[in-house]
mmCIF file of N, CA and C in Angstrom:
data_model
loop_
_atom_site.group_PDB
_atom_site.id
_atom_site.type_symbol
_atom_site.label_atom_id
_atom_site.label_comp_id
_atom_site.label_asym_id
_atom_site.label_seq_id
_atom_site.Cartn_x
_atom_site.Cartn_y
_atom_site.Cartn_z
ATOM 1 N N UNK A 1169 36.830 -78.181 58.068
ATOM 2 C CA UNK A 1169 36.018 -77.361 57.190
ATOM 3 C C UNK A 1169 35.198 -76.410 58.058
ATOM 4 N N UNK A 1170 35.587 -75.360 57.975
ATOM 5 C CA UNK A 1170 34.678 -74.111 58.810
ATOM 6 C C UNK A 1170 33.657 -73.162 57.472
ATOM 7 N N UNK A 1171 32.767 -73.656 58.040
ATOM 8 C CA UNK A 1171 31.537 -73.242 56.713
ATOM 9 C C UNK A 1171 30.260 -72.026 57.882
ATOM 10 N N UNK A 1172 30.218 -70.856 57.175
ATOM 11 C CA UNK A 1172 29.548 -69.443 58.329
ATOM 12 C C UNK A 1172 28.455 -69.423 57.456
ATOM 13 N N UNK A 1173 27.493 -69.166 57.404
ATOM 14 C CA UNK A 1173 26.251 -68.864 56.891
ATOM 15 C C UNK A 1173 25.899 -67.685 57.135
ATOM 16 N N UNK A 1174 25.929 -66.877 55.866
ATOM 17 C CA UNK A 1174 25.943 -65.725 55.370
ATOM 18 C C UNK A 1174 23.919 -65.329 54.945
ATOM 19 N N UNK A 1175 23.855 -65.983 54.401
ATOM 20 C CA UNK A 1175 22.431 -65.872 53.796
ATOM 21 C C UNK A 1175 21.987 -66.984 53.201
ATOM 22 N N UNK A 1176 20.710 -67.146 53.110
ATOM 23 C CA UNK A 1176 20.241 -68.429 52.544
ATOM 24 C C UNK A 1176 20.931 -69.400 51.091
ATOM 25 N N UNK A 1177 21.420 -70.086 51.428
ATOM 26 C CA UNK A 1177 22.249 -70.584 50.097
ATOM 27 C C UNK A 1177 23.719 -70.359 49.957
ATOM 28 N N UNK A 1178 23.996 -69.542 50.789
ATOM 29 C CA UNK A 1178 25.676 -68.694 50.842
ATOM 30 C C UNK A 1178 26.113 -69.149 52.170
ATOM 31 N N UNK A 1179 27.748 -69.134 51.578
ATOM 32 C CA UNK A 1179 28.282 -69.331 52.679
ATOM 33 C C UNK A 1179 29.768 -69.044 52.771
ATOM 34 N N UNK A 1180 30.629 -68.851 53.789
ATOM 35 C CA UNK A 1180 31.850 -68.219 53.636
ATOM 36 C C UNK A 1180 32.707 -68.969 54.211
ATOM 37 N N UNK A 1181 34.147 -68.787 54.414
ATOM 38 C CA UNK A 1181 34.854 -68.962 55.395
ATOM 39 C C UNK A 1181 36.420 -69.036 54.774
ATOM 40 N N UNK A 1182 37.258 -69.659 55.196
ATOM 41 C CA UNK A 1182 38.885 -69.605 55.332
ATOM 42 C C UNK A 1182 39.088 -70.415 54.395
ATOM 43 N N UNK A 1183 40.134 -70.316 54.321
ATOM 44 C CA UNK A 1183 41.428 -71.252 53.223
ATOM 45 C C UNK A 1183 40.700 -72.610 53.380
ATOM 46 N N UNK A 1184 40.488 -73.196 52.110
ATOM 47 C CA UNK A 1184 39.891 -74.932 52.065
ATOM 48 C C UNK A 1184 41.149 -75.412 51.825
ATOM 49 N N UNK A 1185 40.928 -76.921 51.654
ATOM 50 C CA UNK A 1185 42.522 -77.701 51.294
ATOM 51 C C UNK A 1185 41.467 -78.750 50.299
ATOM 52 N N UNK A 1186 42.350 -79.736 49.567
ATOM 53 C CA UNK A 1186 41.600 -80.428 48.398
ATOM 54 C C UNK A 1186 40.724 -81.431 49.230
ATOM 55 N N UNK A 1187 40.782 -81.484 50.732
ATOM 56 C CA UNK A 1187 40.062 -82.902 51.091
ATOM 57 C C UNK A 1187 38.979 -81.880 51.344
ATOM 58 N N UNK A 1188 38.403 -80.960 51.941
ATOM 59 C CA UNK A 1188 37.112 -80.329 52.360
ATOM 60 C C UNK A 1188 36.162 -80.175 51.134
ATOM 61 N N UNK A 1189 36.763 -80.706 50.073
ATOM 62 C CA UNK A 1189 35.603 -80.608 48.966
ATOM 63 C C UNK A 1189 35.203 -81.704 48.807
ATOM 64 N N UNK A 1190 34.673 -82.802 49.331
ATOM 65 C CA UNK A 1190 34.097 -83.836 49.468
ATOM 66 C C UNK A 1190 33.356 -83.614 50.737
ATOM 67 N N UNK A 1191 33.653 -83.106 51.930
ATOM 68 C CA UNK A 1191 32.404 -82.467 52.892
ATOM 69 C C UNK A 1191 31.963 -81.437 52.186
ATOM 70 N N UNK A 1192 32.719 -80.405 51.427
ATOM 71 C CA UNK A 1192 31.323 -79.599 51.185
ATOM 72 C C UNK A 1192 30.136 -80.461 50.244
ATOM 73 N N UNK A 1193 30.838 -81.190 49.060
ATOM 74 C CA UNK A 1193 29.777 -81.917 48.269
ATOM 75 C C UNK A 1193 29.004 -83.083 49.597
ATOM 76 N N UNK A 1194 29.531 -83.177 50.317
ATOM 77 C CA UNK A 1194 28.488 -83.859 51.286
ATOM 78 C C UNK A 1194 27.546 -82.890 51.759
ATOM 79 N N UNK A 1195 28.072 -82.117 52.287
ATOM 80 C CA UNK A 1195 27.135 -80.776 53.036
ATOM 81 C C UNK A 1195 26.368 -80.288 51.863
ATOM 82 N N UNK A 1196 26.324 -80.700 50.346
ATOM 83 C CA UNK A 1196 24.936 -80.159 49.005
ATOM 84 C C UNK A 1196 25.596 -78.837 48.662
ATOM 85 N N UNK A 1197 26.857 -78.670 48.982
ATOM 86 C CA UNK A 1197 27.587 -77.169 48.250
ATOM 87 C C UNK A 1197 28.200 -77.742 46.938
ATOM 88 N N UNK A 1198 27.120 -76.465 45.885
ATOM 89 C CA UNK A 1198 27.327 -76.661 44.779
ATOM 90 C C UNK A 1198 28.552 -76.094 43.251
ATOM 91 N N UNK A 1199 28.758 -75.188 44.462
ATOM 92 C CA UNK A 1199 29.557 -74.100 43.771
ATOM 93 C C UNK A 1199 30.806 -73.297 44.961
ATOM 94 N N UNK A 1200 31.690 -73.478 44.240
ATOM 95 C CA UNK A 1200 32.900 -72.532 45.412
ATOM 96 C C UNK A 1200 33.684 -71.726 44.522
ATOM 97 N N UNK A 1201 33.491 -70.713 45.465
ATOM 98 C CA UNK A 1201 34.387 -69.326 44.569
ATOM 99 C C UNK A 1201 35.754 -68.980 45.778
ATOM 100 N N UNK A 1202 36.623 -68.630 45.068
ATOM 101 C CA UNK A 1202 38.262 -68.743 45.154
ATOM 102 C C UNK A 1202 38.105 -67.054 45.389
ATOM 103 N N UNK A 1203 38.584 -66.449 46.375
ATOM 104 C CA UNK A 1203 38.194 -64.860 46.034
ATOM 105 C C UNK A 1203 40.325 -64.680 46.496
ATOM 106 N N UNK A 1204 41.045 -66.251 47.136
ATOM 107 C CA UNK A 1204 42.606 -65.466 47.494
ATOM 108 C C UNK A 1204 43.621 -65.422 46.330
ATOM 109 N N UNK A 1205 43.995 -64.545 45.746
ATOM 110 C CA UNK A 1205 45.060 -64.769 45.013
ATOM 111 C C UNK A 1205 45.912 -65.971 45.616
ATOM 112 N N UNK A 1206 46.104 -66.617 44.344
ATOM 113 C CA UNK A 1206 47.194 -67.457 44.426
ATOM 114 C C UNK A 1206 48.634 -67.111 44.603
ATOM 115 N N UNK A 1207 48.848 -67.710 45.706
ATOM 116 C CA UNK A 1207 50.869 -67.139 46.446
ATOM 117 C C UNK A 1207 50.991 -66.180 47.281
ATOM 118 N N UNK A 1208 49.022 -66.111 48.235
ATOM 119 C CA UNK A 1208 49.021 -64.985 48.802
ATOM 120 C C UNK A 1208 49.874 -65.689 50.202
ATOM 121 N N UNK A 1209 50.103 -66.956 50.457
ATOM 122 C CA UNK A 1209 50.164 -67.452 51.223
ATOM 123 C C UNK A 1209 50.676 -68.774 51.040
ATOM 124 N N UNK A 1210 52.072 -69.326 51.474
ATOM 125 C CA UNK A 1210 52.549 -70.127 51.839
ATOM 126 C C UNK A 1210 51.596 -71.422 52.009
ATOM 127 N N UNK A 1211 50.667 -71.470 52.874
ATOM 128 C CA UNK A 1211 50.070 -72.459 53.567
ATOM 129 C C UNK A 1211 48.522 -72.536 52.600
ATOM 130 N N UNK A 1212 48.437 -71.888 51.578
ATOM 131 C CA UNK A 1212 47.500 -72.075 50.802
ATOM 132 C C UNK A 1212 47.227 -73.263 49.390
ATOM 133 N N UNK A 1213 46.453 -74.032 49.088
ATOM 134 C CA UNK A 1213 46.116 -74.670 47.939
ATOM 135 C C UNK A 1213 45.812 -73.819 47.003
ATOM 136 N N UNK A 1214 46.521 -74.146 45.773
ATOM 137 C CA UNK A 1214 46.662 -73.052 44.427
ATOM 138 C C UNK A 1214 44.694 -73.771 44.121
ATOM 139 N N UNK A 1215 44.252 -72.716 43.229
ATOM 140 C CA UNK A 1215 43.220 -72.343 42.783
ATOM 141 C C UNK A 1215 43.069 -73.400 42.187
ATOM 142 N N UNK A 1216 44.028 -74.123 40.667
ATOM 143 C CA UNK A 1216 44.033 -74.808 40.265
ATOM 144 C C UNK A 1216 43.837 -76.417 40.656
ATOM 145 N N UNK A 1217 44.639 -76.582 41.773
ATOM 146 C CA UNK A 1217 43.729 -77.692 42.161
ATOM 147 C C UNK A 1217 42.747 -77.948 42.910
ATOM 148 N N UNK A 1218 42.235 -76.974 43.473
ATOM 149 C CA UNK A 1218 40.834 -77.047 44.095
ATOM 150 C C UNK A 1218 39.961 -77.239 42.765
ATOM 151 N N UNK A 1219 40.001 -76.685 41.335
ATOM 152 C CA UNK A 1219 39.107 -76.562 40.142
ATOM 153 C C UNK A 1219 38.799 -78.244 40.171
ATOM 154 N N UNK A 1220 40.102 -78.409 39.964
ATOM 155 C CA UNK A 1220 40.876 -80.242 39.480
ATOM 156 C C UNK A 1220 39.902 -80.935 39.885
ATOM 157 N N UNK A 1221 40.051 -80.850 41.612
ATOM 158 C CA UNK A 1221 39.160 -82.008 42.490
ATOM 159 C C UNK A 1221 37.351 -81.475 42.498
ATOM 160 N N UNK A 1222 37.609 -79.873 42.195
ATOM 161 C CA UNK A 1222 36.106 -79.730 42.169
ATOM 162 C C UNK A 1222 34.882 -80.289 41.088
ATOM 163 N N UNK A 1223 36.048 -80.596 39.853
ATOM 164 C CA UNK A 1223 35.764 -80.954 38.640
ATOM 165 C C UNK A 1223 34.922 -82.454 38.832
ATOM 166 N N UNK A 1224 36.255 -83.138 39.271
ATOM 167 C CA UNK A 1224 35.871 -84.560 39.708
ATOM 168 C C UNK A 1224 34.884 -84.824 40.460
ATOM 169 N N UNK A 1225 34.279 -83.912 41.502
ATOM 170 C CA UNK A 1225 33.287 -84.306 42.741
ATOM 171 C C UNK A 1225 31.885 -83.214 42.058
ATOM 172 N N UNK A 1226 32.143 -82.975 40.465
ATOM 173 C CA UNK A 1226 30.921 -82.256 40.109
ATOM 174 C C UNK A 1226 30.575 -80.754 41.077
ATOM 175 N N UNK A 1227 31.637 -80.330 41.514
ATOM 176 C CA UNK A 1227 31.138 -78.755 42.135
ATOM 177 C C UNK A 1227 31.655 -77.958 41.084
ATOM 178 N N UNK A 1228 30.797 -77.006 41.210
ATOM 179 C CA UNK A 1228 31.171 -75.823 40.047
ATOM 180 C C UNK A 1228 32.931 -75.004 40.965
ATOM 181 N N UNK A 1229 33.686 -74.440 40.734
ATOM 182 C CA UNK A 1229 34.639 -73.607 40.685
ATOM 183 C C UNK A 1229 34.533 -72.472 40.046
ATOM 184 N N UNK A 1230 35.005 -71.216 40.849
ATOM 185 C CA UNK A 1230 35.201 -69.879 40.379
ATOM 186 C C UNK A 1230 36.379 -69.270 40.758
ATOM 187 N N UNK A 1231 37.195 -68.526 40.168
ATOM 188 C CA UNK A 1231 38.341 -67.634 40.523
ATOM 189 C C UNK A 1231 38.265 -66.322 40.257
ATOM 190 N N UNK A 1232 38.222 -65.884 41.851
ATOM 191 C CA UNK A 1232 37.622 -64.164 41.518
ATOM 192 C C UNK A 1232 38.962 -63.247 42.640
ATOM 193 N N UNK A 1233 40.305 -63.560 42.299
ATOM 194 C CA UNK A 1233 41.178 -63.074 43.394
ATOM 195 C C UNK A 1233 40.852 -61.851 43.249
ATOM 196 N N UNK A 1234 40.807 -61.552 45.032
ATOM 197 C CA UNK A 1234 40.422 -59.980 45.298
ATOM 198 C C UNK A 1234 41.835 -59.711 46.234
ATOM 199 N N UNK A 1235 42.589 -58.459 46.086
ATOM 200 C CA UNK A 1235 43.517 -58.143 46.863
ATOM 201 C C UNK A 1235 42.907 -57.523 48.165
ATOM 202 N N UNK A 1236 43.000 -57.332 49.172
ATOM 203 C CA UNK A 1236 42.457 -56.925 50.470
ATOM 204 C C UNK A 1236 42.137 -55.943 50.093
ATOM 205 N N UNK A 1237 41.110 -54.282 50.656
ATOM 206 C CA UNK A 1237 40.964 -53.351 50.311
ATOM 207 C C UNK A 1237 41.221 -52.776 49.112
ATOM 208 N N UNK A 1238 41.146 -53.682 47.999
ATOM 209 C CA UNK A 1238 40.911 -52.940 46.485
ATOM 210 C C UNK A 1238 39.894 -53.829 45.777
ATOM 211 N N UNK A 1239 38.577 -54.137 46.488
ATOM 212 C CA UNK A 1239 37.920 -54.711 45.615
ATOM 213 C C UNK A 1239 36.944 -53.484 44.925
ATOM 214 N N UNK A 1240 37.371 -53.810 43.443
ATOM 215 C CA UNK A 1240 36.599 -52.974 42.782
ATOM 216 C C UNK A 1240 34.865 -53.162 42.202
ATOM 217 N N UNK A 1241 34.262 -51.843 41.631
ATOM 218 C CA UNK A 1241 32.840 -51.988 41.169
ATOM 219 C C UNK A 1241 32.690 -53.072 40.434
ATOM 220 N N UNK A 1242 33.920 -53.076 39.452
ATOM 221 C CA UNK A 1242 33.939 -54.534 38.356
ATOM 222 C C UNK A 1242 33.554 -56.005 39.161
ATOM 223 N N UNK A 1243 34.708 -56.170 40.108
ATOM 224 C CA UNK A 1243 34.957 -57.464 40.553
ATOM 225 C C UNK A 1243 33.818 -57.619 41.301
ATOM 226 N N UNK A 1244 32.725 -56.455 41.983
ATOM 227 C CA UNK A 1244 31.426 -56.842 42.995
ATOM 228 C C UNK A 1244 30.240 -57.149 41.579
ATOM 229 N N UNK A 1245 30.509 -56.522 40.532
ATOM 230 C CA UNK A 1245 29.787 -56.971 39.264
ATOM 231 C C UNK A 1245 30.031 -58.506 38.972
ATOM 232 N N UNK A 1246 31.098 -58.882 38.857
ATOM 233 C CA UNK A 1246 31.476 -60.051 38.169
ATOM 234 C C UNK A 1246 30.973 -61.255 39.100
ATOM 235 N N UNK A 1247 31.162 -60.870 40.476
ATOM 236 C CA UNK A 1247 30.836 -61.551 41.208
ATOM 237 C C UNK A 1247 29.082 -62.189 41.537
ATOM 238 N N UNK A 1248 28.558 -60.737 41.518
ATOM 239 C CA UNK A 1248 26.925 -60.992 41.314
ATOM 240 C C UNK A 1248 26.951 -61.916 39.697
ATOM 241 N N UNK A 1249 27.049 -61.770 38.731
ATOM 242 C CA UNK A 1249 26.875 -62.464 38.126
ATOM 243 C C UNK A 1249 27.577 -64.214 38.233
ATOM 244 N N UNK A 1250 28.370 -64.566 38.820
ATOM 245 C CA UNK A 1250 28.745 -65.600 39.392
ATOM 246 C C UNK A 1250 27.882 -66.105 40.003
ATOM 247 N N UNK A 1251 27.345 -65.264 41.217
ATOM 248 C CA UNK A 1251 26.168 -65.549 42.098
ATOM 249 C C UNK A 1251 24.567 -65.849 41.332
ATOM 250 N N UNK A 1252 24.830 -65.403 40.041
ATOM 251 C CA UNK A 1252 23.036 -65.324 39.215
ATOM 252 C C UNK A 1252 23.340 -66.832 38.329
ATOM 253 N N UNK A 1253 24.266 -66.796 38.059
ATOM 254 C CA UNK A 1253 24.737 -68.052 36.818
ATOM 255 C C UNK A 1253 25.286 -69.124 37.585
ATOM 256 N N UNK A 1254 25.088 -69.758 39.172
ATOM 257 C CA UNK A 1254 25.876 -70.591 39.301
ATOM 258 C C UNK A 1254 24.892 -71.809 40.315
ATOM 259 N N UNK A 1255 24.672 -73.147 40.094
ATOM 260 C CA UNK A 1255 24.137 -73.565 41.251
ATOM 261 C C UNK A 1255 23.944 -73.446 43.114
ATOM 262 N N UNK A 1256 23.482 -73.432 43.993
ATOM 263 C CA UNK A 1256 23.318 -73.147 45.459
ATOM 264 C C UNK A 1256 23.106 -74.772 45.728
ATOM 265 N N UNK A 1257 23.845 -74.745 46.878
ATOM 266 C CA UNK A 1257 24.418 -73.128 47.915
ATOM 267 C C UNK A 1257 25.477 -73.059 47.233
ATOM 268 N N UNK A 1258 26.236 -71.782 47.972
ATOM 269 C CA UNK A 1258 27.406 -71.762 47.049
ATOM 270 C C UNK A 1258 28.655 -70.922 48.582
ATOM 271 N N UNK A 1259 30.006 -71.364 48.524
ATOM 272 C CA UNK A 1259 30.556 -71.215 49.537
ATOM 273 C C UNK A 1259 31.932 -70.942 49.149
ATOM 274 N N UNK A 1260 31.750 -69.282 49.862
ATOM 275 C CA UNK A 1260 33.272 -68.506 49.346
ATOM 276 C C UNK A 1260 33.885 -68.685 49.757
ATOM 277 N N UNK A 1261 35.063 -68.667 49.742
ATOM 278 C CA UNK A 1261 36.499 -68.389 50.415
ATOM 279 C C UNK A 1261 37.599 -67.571 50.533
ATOM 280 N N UNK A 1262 38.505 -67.365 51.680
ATOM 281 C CA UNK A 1262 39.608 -66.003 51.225
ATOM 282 C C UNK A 1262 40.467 -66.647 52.140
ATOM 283 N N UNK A 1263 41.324 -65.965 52.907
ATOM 284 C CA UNK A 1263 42.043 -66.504 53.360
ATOM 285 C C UNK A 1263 40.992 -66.642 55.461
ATOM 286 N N UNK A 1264 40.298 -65.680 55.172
ATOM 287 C CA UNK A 1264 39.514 -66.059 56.945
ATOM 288 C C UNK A 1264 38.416 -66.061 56.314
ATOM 289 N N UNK A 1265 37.992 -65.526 55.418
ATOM 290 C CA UNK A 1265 36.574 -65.226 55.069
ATOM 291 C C UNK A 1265 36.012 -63.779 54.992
ATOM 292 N N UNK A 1266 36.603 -63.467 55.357
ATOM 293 C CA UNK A 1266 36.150 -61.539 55.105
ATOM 294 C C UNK A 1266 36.106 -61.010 54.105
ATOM 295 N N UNK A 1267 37.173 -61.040 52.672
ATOM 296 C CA UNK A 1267 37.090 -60.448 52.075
ATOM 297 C C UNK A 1267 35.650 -61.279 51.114
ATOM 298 N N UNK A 1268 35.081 -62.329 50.951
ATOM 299 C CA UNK A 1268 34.227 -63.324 51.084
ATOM 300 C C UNK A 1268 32.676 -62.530 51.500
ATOM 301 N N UNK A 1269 33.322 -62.049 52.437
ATOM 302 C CA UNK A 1269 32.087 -61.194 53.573
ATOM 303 C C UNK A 1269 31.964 -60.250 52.815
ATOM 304 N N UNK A 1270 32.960 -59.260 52.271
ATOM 305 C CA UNK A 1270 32.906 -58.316 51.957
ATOM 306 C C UNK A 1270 32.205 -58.223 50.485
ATOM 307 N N UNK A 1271 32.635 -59.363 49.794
ATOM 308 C CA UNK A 1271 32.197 -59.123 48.170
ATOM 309 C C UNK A 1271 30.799 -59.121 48.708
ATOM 310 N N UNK A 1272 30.032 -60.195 49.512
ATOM 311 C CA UNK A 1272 28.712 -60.501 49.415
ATOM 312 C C UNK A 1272 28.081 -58.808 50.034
ATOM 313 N N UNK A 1273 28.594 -58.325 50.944
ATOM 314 C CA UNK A 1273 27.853 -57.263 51.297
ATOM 315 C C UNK A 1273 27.409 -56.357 50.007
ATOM 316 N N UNK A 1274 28.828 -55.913 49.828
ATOM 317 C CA UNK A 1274 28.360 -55.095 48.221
ATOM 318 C C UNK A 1274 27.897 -55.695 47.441
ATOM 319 N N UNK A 1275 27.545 -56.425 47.203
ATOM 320 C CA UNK A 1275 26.838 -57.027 46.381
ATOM 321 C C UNK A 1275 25.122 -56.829 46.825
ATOM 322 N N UNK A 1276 25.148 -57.334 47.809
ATOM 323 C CA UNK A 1276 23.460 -57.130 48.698
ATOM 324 C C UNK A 1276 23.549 -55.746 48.962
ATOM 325 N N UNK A 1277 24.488 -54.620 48.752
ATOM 326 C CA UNK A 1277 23.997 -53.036 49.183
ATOM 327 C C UNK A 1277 23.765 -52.843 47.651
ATOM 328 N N UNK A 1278 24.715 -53.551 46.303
ATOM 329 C CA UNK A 1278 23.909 -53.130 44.995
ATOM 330 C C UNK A 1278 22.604 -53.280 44.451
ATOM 331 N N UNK A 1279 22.213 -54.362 45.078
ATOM 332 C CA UNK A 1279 21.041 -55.162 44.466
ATOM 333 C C UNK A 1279 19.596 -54.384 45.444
ATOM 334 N N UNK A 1280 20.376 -53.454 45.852
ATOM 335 C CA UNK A 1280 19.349 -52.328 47.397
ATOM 336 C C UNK A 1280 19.117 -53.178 48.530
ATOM 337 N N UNK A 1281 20.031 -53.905 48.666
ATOM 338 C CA UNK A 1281 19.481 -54.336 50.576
ATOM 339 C C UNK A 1281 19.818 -53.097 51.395
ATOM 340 N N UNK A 1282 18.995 -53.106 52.670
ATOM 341 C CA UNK A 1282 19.359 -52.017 53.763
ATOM 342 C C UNK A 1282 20.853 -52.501 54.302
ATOM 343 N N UNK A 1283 21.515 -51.409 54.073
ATOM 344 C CA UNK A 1283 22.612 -51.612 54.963
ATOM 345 C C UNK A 1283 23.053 -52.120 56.552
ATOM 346 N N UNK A 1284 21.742 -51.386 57.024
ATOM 347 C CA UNK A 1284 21.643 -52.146 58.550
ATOM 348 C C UNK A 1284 21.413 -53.600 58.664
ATOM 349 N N UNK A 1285 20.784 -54.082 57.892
ATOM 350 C CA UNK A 1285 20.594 -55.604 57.680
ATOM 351 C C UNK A 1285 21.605 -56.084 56.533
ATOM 352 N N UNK A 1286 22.649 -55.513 55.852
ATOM 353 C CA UNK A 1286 23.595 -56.415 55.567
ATOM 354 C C UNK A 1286 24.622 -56.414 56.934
ATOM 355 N N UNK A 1287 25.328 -54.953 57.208
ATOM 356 C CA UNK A 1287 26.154 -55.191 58.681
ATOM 357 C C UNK A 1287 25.627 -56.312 59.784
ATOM 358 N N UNK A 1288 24.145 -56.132 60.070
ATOM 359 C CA UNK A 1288 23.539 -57.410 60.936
ATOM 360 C C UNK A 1288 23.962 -58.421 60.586
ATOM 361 N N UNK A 1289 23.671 -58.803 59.385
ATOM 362 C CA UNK A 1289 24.236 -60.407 59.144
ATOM 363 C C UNK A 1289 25.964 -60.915 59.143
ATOM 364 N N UNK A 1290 26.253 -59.973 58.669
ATOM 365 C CA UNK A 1290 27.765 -59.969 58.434
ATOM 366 C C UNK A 1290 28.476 -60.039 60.319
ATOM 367 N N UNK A 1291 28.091 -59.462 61.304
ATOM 368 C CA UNK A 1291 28.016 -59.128 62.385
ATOM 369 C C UNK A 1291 27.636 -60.506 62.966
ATOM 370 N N UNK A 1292 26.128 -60.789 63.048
ATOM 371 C CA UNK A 1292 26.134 -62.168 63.109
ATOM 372 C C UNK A 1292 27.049 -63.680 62.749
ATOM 373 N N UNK A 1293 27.712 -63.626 61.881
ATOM 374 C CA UNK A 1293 28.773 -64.465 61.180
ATOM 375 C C UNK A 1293 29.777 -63.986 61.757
ATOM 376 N N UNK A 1294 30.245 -62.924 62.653
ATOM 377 C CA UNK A 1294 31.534 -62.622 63.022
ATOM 378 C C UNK A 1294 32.375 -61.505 62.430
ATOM 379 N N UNK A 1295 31.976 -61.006 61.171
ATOM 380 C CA UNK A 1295 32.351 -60.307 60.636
ATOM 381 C C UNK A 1295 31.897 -58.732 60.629
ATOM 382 N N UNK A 1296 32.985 -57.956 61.465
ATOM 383 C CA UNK A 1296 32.545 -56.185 61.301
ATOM 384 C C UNK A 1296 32.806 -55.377 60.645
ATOM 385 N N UNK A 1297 32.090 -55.309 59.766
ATOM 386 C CA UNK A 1297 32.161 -54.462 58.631
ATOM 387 C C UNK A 1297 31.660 -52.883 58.487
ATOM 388 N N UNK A 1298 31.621 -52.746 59.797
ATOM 389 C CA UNK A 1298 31.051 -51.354 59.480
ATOM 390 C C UNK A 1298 31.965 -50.125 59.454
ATOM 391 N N UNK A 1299 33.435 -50.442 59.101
ATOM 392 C CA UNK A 1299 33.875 -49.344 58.608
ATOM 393 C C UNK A 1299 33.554 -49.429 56.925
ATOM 394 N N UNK A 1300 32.942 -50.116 56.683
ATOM 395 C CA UNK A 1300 32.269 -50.859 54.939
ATOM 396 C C UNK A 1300 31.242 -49.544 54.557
ATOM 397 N N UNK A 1301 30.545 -49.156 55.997
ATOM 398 C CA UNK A 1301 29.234 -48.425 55.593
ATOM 399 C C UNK A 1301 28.868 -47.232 54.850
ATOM 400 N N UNK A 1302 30.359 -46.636 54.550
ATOM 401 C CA UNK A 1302 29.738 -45.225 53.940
ATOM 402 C C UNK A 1302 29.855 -46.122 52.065
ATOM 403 N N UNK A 1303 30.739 -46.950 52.043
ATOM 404 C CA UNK A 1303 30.469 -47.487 50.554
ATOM 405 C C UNK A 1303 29.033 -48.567 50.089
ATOM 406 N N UNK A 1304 28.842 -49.221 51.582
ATOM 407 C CA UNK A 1304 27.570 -49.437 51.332
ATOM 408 C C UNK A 1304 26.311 -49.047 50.498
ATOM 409 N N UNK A 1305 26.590 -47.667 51.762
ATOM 410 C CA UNK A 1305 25.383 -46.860 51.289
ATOM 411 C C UNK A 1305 25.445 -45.927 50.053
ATOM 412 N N UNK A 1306 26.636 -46.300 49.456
ATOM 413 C CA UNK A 1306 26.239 -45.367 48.074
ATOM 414 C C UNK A 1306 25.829 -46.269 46.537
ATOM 415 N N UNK A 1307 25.422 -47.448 47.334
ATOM 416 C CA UNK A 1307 25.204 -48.623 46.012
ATOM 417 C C UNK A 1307 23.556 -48.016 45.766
#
């Protein structure tokens, strides 16, 4: 289980499998959002049974497949509201974690964070996003 800390309560990272949801409910993660299409990948657990076992171990589940470079205004909408309506912490996933990275940035450039301090954090976690910045800055 590779879990990056994004911001207080958030958290990101790679492809889970059905056993890492019993460390995350150990680790107090309350909520996990699904951001890979299902069949993006061979070596991936379908959405559906991560819900299954999330059901059973009381974590909330979300399915928000984002295709690489087409996440739209909608899906960074749908997503903040995921993020307003759902228990913390809460810990995304994609297939490395970037696109993960990515919803949360736009999301923190909609809600008016400084862009220099979302790239910082995102940067910090490993993730460079600053070819992200001219869409950033028009939230």
């Amino acid at each position: 289980m590779s879990m990056i800390k994004l911001a207080d309560n958030f958290y990101v990272g790679p492809q889970i499998e059905i056993d890492d949801l019993e460390d995350f409910q150990t680790a107090g993660i309350k909520t996990v959002i699904c951001f890979r299409p299902d069949g993006e990948g061979q070596d991936q657990t379908k959405f559906a049974h991560v819900a299954e076992e999330a059901k059973e171990l009381k974590v909330n589940a979300h399915y928000l497949p984002i295709i690489l470079g087409q996440i739209s205004d909608e899906q960074v909408v749908e997503f903040g509201n995921i993020l307003q309506d759902s228990p913390v912490p809460i810990f995304a996933y994609c297939r490395s974690g970037a696109r993960a990275t990515m919803l949360w940035a736009l999301n923190r450039a909609q809600a008016g964070k400084p862009v220099d301090e979302i790239l910082g954090a995102a940067k910090i976690a490993g993730y460079d996003l600053t070819a992200m910045a001219p869409r950033l800055s028009q939230k």
